[in-house]
Short mmCIF file of C-alpha atoms in Angstrom, two decimals:
data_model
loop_
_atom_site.label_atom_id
_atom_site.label_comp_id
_atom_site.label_asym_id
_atom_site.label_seq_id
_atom_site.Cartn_x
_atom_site.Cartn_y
_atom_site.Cartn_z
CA UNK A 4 -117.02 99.15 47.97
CA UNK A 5 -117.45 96.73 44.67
CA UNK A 6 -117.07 93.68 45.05
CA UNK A 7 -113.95 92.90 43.26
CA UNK A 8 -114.80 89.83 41.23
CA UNK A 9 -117.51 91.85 39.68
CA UNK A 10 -117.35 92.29 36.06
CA UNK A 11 -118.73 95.91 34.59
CA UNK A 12 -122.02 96.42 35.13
CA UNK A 13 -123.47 96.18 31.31
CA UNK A 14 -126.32 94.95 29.66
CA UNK A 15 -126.58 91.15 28.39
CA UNK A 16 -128.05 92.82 24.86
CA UNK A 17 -125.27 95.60 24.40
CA UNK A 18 -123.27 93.69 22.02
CA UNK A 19 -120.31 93.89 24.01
CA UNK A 20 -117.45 91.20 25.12
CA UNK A 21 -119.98 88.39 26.11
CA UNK A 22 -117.69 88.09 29.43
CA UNK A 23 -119.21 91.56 30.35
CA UNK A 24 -122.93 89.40 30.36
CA UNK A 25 -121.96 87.31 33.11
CA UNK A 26 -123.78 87.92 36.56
CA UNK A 27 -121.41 89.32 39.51
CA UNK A 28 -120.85 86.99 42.99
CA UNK A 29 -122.97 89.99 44.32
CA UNK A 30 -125.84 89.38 42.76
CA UNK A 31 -125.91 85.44 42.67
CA UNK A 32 -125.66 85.94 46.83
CA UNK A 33 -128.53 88.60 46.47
CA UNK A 34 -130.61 85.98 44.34
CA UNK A 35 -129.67 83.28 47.24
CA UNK A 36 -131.18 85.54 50.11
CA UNK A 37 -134.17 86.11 47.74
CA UNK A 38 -134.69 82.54 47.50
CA UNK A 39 -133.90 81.92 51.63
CA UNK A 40 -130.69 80.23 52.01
CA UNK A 41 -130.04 79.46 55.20
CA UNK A 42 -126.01 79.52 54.42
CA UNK A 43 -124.05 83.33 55.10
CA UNK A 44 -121.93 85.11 52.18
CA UNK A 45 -118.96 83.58 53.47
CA UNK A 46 -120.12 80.55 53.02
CA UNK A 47 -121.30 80.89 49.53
CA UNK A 48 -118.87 83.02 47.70
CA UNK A 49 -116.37 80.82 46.82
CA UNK A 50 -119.11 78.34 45.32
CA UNK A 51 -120.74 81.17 43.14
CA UNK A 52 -116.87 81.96 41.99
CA UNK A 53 -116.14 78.81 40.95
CA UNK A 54 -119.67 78.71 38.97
CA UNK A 55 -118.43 81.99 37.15
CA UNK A 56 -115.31 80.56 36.65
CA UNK A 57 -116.78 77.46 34.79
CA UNK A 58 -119.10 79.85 33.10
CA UNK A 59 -115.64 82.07 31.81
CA UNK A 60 -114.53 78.50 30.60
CA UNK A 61 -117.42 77.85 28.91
CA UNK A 62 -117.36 81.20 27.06
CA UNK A 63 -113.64 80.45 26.03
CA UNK A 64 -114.26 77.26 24.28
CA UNK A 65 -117.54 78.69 22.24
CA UNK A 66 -120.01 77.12 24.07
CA UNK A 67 -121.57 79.96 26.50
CA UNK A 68 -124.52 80.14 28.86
CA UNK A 69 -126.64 82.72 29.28
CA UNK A 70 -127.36 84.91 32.56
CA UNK A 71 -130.41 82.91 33.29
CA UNK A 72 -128.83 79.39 32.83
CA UNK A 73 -125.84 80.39 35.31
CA UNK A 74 -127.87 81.58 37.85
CA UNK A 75 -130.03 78.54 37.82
CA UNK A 76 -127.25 76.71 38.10
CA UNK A 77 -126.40 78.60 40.94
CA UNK A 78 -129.89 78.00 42.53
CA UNK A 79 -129.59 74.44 41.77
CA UNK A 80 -126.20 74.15 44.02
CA UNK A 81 -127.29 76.05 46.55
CA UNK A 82 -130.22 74.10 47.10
CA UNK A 83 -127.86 70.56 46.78
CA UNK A 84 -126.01 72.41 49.36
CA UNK A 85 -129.36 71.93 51.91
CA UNK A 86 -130.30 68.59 50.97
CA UNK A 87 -128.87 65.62 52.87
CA UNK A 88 -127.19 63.05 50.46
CA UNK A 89 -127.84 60.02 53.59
CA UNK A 90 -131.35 59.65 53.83
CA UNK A 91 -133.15 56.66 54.24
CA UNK A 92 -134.52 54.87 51.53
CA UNK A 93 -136.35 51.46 51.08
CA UNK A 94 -133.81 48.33 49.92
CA UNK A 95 -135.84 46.23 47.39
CA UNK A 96 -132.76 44.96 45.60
CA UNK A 97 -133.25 41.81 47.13
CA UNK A 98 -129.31 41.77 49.43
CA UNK A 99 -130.00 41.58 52.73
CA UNK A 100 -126.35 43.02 53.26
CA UNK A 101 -126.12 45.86 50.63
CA UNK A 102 -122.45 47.57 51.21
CA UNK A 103 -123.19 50.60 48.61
CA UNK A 104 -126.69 51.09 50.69
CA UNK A 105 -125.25 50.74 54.28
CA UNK A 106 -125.04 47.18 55.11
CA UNK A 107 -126.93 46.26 57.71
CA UNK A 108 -129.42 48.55 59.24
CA UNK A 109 -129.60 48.14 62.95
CA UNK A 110 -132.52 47.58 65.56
CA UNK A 111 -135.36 50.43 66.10
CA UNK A 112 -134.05 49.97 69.61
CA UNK A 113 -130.41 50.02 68.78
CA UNK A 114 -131.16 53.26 66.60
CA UNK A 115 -132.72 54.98 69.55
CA UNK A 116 -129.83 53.95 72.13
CA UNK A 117 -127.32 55.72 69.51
CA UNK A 118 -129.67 59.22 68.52
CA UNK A 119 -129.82 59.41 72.71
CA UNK A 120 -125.94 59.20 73.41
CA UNK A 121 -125.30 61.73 70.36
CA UNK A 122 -127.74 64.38 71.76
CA UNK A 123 -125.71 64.32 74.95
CA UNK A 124 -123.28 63.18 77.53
CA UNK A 125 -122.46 59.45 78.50
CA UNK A 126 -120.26 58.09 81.21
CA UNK A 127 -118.20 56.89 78.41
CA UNK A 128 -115.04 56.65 80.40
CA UNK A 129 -115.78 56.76 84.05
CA UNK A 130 -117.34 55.18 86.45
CA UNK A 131 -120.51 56.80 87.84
CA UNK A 132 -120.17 54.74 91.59
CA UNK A 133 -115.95 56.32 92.46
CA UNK A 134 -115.87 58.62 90.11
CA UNK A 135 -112.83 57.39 88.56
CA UNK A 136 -111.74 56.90 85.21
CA UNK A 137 -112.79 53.47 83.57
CA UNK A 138 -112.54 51.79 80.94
CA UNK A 139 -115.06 52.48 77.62
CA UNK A 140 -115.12 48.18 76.83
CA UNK A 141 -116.51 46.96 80.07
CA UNK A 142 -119.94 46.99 78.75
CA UNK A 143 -119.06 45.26 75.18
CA UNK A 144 -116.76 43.05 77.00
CA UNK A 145 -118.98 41.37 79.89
CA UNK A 146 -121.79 40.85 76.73
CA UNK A 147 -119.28 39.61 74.18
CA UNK A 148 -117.57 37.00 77.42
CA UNK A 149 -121.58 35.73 77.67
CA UNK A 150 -122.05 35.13 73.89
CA UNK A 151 -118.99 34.40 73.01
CA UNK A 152 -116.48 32.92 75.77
CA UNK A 153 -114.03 35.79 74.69
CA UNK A 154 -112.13 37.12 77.93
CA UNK A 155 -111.63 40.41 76.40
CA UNK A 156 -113.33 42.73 73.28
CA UNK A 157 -111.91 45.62 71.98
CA UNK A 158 -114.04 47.49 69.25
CA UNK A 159 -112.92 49.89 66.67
CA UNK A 160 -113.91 51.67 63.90
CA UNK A 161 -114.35 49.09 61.20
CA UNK A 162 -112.80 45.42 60.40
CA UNK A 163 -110.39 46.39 58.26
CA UNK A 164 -108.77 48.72 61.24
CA UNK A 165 -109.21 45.64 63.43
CA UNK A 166 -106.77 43.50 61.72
CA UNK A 167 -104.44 45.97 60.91
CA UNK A 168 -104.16 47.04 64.32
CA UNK A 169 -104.16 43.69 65.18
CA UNK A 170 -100.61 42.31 63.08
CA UNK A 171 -99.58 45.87 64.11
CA UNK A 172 -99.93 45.07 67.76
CA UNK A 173 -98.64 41.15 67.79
CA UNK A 174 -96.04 40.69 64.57
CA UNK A 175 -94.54 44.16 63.63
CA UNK A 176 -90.93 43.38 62.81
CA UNK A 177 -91.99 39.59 62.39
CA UNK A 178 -93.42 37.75 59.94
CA UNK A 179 -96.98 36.28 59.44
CA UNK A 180 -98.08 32.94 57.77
CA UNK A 181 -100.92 32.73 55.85
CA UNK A 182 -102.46 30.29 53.45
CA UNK A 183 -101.83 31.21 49.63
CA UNK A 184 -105.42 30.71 48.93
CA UNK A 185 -106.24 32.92 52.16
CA UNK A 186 -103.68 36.24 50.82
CA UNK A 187 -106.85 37.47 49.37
CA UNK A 188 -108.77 40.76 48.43
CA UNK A 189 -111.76 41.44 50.69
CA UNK A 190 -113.31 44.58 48.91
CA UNK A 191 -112.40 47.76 48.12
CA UNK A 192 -108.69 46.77 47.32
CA UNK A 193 -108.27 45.95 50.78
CA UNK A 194 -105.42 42.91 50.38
CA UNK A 195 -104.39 40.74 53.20
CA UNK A 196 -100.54 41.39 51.32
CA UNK A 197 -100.94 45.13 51.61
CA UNK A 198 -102.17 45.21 54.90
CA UNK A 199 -99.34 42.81 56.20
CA UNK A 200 -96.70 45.56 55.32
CA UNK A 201 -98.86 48.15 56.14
CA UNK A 202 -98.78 46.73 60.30
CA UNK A 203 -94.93 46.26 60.01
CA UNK A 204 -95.00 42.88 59.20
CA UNK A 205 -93.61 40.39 56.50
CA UNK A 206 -96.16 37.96 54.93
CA UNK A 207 -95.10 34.20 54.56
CA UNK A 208 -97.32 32.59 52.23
CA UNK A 209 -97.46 28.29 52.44
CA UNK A 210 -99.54 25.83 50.55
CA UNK A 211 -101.44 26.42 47.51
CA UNK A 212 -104.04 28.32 46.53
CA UNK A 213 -106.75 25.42 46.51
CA UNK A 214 -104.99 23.33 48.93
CA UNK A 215 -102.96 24.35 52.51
CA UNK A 216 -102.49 21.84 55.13
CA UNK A 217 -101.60 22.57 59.05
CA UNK A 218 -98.23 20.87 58.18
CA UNK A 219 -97.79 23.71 55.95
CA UNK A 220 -97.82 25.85 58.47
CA UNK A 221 -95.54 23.91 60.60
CA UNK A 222 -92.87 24.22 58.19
CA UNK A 223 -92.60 27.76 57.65
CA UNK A 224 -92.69 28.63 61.94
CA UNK A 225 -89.42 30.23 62.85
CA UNK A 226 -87.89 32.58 65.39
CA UNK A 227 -88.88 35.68 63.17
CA UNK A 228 -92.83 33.96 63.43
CA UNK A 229 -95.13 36.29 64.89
CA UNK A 230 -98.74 35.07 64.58
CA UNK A 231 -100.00 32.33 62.05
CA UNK A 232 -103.27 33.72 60.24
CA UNK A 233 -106.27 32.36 59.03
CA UNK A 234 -108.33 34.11 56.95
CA UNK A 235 -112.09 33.29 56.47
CA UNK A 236 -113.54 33.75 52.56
CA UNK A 237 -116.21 35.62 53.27
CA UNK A 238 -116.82 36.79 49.64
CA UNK A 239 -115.63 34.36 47.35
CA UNK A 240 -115.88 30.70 47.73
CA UNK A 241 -113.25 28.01 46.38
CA UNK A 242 -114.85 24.29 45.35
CA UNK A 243 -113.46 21.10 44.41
CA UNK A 244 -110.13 19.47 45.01
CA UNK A 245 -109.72 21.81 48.16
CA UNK A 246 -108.19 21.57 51.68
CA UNK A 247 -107.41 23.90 54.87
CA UNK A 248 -105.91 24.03 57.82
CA UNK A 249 -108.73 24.88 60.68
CA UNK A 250 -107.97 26.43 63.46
CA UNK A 251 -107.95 23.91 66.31
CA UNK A 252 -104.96 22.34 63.89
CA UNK A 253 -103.10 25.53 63.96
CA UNK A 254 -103.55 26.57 67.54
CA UNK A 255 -102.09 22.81 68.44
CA UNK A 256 -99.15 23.94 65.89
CA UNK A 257 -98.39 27.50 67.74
CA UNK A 258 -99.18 26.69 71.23
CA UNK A 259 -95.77 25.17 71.85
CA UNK A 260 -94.07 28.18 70.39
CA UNK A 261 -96.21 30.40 71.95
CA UNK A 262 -97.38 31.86 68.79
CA UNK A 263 -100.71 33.15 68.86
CA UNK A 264 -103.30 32.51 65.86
CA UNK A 265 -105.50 35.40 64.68
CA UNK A 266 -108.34 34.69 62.49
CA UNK A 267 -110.05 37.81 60.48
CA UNK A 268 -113.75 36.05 59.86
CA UNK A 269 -115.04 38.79 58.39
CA UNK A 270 -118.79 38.49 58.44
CA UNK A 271 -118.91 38.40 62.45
CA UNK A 272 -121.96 35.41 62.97
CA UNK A 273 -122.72 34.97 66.60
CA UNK A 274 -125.52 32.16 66.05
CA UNK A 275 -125.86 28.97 63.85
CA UNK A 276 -126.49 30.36 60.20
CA UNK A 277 -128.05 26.62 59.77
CA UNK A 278 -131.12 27.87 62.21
CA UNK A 279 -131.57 29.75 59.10
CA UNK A 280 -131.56 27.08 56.27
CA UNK A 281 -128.35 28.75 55.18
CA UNK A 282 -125.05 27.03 54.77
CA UNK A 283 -122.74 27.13 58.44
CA UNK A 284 -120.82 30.04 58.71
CA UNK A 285 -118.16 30.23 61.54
CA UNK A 286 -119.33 32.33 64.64
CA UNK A 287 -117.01 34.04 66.80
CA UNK A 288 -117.67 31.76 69.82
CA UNK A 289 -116.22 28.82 67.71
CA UNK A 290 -113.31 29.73 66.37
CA UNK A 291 -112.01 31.44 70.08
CA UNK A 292 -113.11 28.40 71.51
CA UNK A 293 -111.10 26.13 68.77
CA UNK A 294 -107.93 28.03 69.83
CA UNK A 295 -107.66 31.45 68.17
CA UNK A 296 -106.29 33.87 70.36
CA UNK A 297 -108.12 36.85 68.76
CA UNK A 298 -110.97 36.82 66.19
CA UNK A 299 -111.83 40.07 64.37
CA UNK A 300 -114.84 40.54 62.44
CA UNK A 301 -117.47 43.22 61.06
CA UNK A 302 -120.22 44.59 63.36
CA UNK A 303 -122.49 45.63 60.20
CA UNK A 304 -122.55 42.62 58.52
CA UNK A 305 -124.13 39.57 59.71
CA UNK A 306 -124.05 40.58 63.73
CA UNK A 307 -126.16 43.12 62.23
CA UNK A 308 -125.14 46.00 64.19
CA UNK A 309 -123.69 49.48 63.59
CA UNK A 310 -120.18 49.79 62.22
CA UNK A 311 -117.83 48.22 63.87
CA UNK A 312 -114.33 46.20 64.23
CA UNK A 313 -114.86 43.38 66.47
CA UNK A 314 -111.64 42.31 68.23
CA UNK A 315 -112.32 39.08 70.37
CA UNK A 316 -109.61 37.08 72.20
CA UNK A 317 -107.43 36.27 74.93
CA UNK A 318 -106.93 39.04 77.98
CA UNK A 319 -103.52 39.31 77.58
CA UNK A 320 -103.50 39.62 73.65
CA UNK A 321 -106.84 42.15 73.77
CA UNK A 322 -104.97 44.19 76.18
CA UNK A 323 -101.57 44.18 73.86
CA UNK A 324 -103.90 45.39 71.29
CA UNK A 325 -105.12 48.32 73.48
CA UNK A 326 -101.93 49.36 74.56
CA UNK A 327 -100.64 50.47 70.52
CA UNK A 328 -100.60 53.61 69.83
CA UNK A 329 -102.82 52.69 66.53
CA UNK A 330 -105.59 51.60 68.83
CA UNK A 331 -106.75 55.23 69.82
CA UNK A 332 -106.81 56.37 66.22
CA UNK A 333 -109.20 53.73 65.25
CA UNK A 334 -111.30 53.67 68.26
CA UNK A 335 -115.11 53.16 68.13
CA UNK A 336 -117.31 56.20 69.47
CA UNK A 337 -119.84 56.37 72.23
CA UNK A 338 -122.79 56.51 69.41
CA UNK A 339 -121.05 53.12 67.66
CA UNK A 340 -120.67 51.38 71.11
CA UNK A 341 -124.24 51.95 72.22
CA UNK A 342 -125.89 50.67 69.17
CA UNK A 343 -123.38 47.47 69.82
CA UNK A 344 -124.30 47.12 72.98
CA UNK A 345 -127.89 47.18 72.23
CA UNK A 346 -127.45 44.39 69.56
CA UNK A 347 -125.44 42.17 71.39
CA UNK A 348 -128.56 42.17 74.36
CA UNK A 349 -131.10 41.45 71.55
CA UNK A 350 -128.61 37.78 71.08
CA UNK A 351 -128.56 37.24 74.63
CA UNK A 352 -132.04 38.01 75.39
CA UNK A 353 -132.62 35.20 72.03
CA UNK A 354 -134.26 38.23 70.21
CA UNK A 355 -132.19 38.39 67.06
CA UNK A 356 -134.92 36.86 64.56
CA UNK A 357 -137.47 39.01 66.04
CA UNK A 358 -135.67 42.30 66.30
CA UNK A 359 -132.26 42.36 64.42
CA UNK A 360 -133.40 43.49 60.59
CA UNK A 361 -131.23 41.57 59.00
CA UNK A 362 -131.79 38.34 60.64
CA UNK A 363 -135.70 39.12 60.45
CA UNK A 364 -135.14 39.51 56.70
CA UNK A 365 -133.19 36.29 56.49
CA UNK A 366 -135.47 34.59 58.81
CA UNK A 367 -139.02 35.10 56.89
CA UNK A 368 -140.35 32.45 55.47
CA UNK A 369 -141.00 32.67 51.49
CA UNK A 370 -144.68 31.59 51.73
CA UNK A 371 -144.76 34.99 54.04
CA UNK A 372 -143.05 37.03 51.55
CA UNK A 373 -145.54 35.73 48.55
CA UNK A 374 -148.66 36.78 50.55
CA UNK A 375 -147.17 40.25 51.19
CA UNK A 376 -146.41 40.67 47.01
CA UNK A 377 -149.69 39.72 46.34
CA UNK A 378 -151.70 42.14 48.58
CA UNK A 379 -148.89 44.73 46.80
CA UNK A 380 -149.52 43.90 43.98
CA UNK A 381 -153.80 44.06 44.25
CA UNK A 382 -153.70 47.64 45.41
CA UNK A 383 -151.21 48.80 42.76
CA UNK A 384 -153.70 47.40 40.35
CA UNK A 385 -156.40 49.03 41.41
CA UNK A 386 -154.55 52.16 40.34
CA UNK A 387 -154.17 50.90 37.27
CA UNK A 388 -150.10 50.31 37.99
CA UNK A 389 -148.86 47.13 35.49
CA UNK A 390 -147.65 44.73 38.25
CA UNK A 391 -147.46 40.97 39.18
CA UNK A 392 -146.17 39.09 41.56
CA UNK A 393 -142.21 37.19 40.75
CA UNK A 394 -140.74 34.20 42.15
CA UNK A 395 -136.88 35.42 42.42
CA UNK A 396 -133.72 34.61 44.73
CA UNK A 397 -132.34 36.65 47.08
CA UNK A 398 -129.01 37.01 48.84
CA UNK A 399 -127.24 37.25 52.19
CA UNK A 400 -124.69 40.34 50.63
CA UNK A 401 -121.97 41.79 52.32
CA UNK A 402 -119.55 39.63 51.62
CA UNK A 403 -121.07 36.90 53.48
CA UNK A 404 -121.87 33.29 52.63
CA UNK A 405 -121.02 34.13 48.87
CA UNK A 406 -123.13 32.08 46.36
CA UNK A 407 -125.84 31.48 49.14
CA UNK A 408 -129.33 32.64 47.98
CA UNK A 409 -132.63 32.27 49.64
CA UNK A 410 -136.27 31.88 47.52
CA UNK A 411 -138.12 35.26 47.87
CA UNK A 412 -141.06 36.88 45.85
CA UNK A 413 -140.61 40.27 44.18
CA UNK A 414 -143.46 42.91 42.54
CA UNK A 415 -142.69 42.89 38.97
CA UNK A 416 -143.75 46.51 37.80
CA UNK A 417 -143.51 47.98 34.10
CA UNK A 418 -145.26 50.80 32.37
CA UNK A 419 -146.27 51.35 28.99
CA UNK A 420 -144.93 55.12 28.70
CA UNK A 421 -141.44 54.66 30.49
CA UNK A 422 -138.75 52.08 30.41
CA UNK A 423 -137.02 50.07 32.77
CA UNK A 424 -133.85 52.26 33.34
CA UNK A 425 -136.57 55.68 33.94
CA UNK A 426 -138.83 53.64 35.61
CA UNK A 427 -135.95 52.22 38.24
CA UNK A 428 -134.55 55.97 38.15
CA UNK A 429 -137.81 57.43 39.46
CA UNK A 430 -137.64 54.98 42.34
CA UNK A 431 -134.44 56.06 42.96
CA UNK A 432 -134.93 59.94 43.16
CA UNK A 433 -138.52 59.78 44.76
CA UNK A 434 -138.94 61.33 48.54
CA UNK A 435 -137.40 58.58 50.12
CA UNK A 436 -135.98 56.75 47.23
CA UNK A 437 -136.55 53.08 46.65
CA UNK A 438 -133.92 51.10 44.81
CA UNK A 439 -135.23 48.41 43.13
CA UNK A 440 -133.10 45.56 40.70
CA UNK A 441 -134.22 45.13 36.80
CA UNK A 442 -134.76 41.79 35.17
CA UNK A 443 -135.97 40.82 31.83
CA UNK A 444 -137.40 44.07 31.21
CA UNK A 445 -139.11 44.51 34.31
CA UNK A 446 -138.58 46.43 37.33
CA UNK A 447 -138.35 44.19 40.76
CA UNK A 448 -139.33 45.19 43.97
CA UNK A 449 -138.00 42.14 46.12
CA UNK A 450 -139.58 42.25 49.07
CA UNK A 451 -137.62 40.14 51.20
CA UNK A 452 -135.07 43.15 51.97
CA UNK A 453 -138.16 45.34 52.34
CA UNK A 454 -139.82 44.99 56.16
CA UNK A 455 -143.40 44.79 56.45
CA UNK A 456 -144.13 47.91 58.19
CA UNK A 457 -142.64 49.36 54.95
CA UNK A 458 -145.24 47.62 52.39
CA UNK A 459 -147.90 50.81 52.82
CA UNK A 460 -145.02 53.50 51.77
CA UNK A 461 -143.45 51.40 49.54
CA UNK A 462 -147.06 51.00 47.72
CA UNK A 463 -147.61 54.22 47.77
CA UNK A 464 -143.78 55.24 46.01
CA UNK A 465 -144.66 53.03 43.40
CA UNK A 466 -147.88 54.92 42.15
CA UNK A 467 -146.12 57.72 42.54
CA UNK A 468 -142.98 56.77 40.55
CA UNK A 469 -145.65 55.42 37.78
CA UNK A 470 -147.82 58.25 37.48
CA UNK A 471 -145.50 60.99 37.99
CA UNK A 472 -145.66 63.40 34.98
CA UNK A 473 -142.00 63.40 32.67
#
């Protein structure tokens, strides 16, 4: 039977409707089995119709194709189709947490723990010694009580979820006070305003935006209050005449109305950022132990683990949080749980500077990163690649401890046949890519954000990238 999309069978020459010239579905699919897709008709029929339908377009408005340049275009989406768009590539951009690259990769040994639970089953919700259902926190929980004094953790998808499920759980119907410099924007358009009425709640803004005071706060606390909020700047930072309520001050506020305080910090430190030589950044431990009743924060930012909505706090208000309907729509899976719980062991075992990548990255000392650019940069020169070594800054990323920077060294490459912009696209689009930052004309490879074990492949990219014919 023909295949009805088919146009007549005529020849591209016969000087005919140049509609009648276009390739049929049936013999695109015939040139994909030629070529050895692994994908069935099925599959690829509606893809090769839409190409022909582009290609009618095209003729239409005067600007045709011929045969060969359709069905290359064909071949070209096909083989898209096979090609995995998430595949790891080498960070040299110098941001130790790079949102549009992933954030924060996690542990070799965190990695492993989450490939092994994918492949197969895990006691995710029972318990292997009665046989009985159980809960999927326990494990998160008992490590997050040791690190962080919380009595309870729930974990969810990401930390956005977290504090919407959060003000969905504790103030829907009520209304929430927060600081008018603190009703910000984290990323993405996500707006502590919208979010409020998203969770059912009414937002109650006090103070100023440069300056809110715990008497504020005070003020504004009625029956209708349902939680008092604080919410922690993690990617902007506000200077000068400036003042804020902390936590320990609000908790004294709310305690006597039983109102609890929720603080969204974001960024989700679990040790002294000042260990570091970076400025202090709140930890989770300190503001639960300051009063907050739960503390949210991001697992993929500076806790360094997978994705993740932390959810920290009180028994009573953890378990409030469990019991919404919300929570099981925005619940973290087994793979995002045991990469967690890996992470968290690495803090309590002290390991985090020696195993966690992003606190290794933070944690190297520049003198370390220098000698690494300048063994790069003596083997790329004796393959004649234009490079030398660049003293540069670096930053944290992610959205945490904006402004912050840290000294670092970079390989500053160029070439005489291809500019900047080509030369940082062939980084880019090698097999694995490497994304580089430009500066003054030059290509940087900063290798703070690059481990060691990667200096070999990232050496060898780099010639590659150079010398690679147009």
């Amino acid at each position: 039977m023909a295949d009805e999309s088919d146009p007549p069978a005529r020849s591209v020459d016969d000087g005919l409707n140049p509609f009648a010239a276009l390739p049929s579905v049936s013999s695109l699919l015939q040139l994909a089995r030629d070529g050895g897709t692994r994908f069935t008709d099925a599959t690829l029929t509606p893809l090769l119709q839409r190409i022909l339908a582009e290609a009618r377009v095209d003729i239409a408005t005067g600007v045709p194709l011929s045969r060969g340049e359709i069905e290359r275009r064909a071949i070209d989406e096909i083989v898209a189709l096979r090609r995995a768009r998430l595949t790891p590539i080498l960070n040299a951009t110098g941001v130790d947490i790079h949102t549009n690259l992933g954030r924060a990769p996690v542990s070799v040994e965190a990695a492993e723990a989450m490939a092994a639970v994918a492949a197969g089953y895990v006691p995710l919700e029972i318990e292997p010694d009665s046989g009985l259902r159980g809960g999927r926190m326990r494990e998160i929980s008992t490590l997050m009580r040791l690190l962080t004094g919380a009595e309870e953790t729930l974990v969810v998808n990401n930390n956005a979820a977290a504090v919407v499920l959060t003000l969905s759980a504790l103030a829907f119907g009520k209304s929430v006070i927060v600081s008018r410099g603190e009703a910000v924007e984290i990323g993405g358009g996500f707006r502590i305003p919208d979010v409020l009425r998203q969770s059912g709640a009414t937002l109650v803004e006090v103070g100023t935006t440069n300056r809110t005071y715990a008497r504020d706060y005070a003020g504004a606390i009625d029956g209708a209050t349902g939680a008092l909020l604080k919410v922690h700047p993690s990617n902007f930072a506000i200077t000068g005449f400036t003042a804020s309520a902390s936590v320990t001050e609000l908790a004294g506020i709310a305690r006597a109305d039983g109102i609890p305080v929720v603080e969204d910090l974001g960024s989700g430190a679990l040790v002294d950022t000042q260990r570091f030589g970076l400025r202090p950044e709140p930890t989770i431990g300190a503001s639960l132990a300051a009063g907050a009743a739960i503390v949210t924060a991001s697992g993929d930012k500076l806790l360094g683990g997978p994705q993740a909505g932390i959810i920290a706090g009180s028994r009573d208000g953890v378990k409030r949080l469990e019991a919404h309907p919300l929570a099981r729509a925005v619940r973290a899976d087994k793979t995002c749980l045991a990469g967690l719980a890996v992470t968290l062991r690495h803090y309590a075992a002290g390991e985090e500077a020696s195993k966690i990548p992003v606190w290794r990255m933070i944690s190297t000392e520049a003198r370390t990163i220098r000698d690494r650019a300048e063994a790069l940069v003596e083997r790329l020169s004796q393959v004649a690649v234009e490079a030398r070594v660049a003293e540069v800054e670096s930053t944290v990323g992610g959205g945490s401890l904006p402004g912050q920077t840290m000294p670092s060294f970079a390989v500053s490459i160029a070439s005489d046949r291809l500019g900047q912009d080509e030369l940082a696209r062939r980084l880019r689009t090698g097999e694995p890519s490497v994304f580089p930052r430009i500066a003054d004309g030059r290509v940087l490879l900063d290798l703070r954000t690059v481990l060691p074990e990667d200096d070999a492949r990232l050496t060898a990219l780099t010639i590659t990238a150079v010398s690679r014919p147009a």
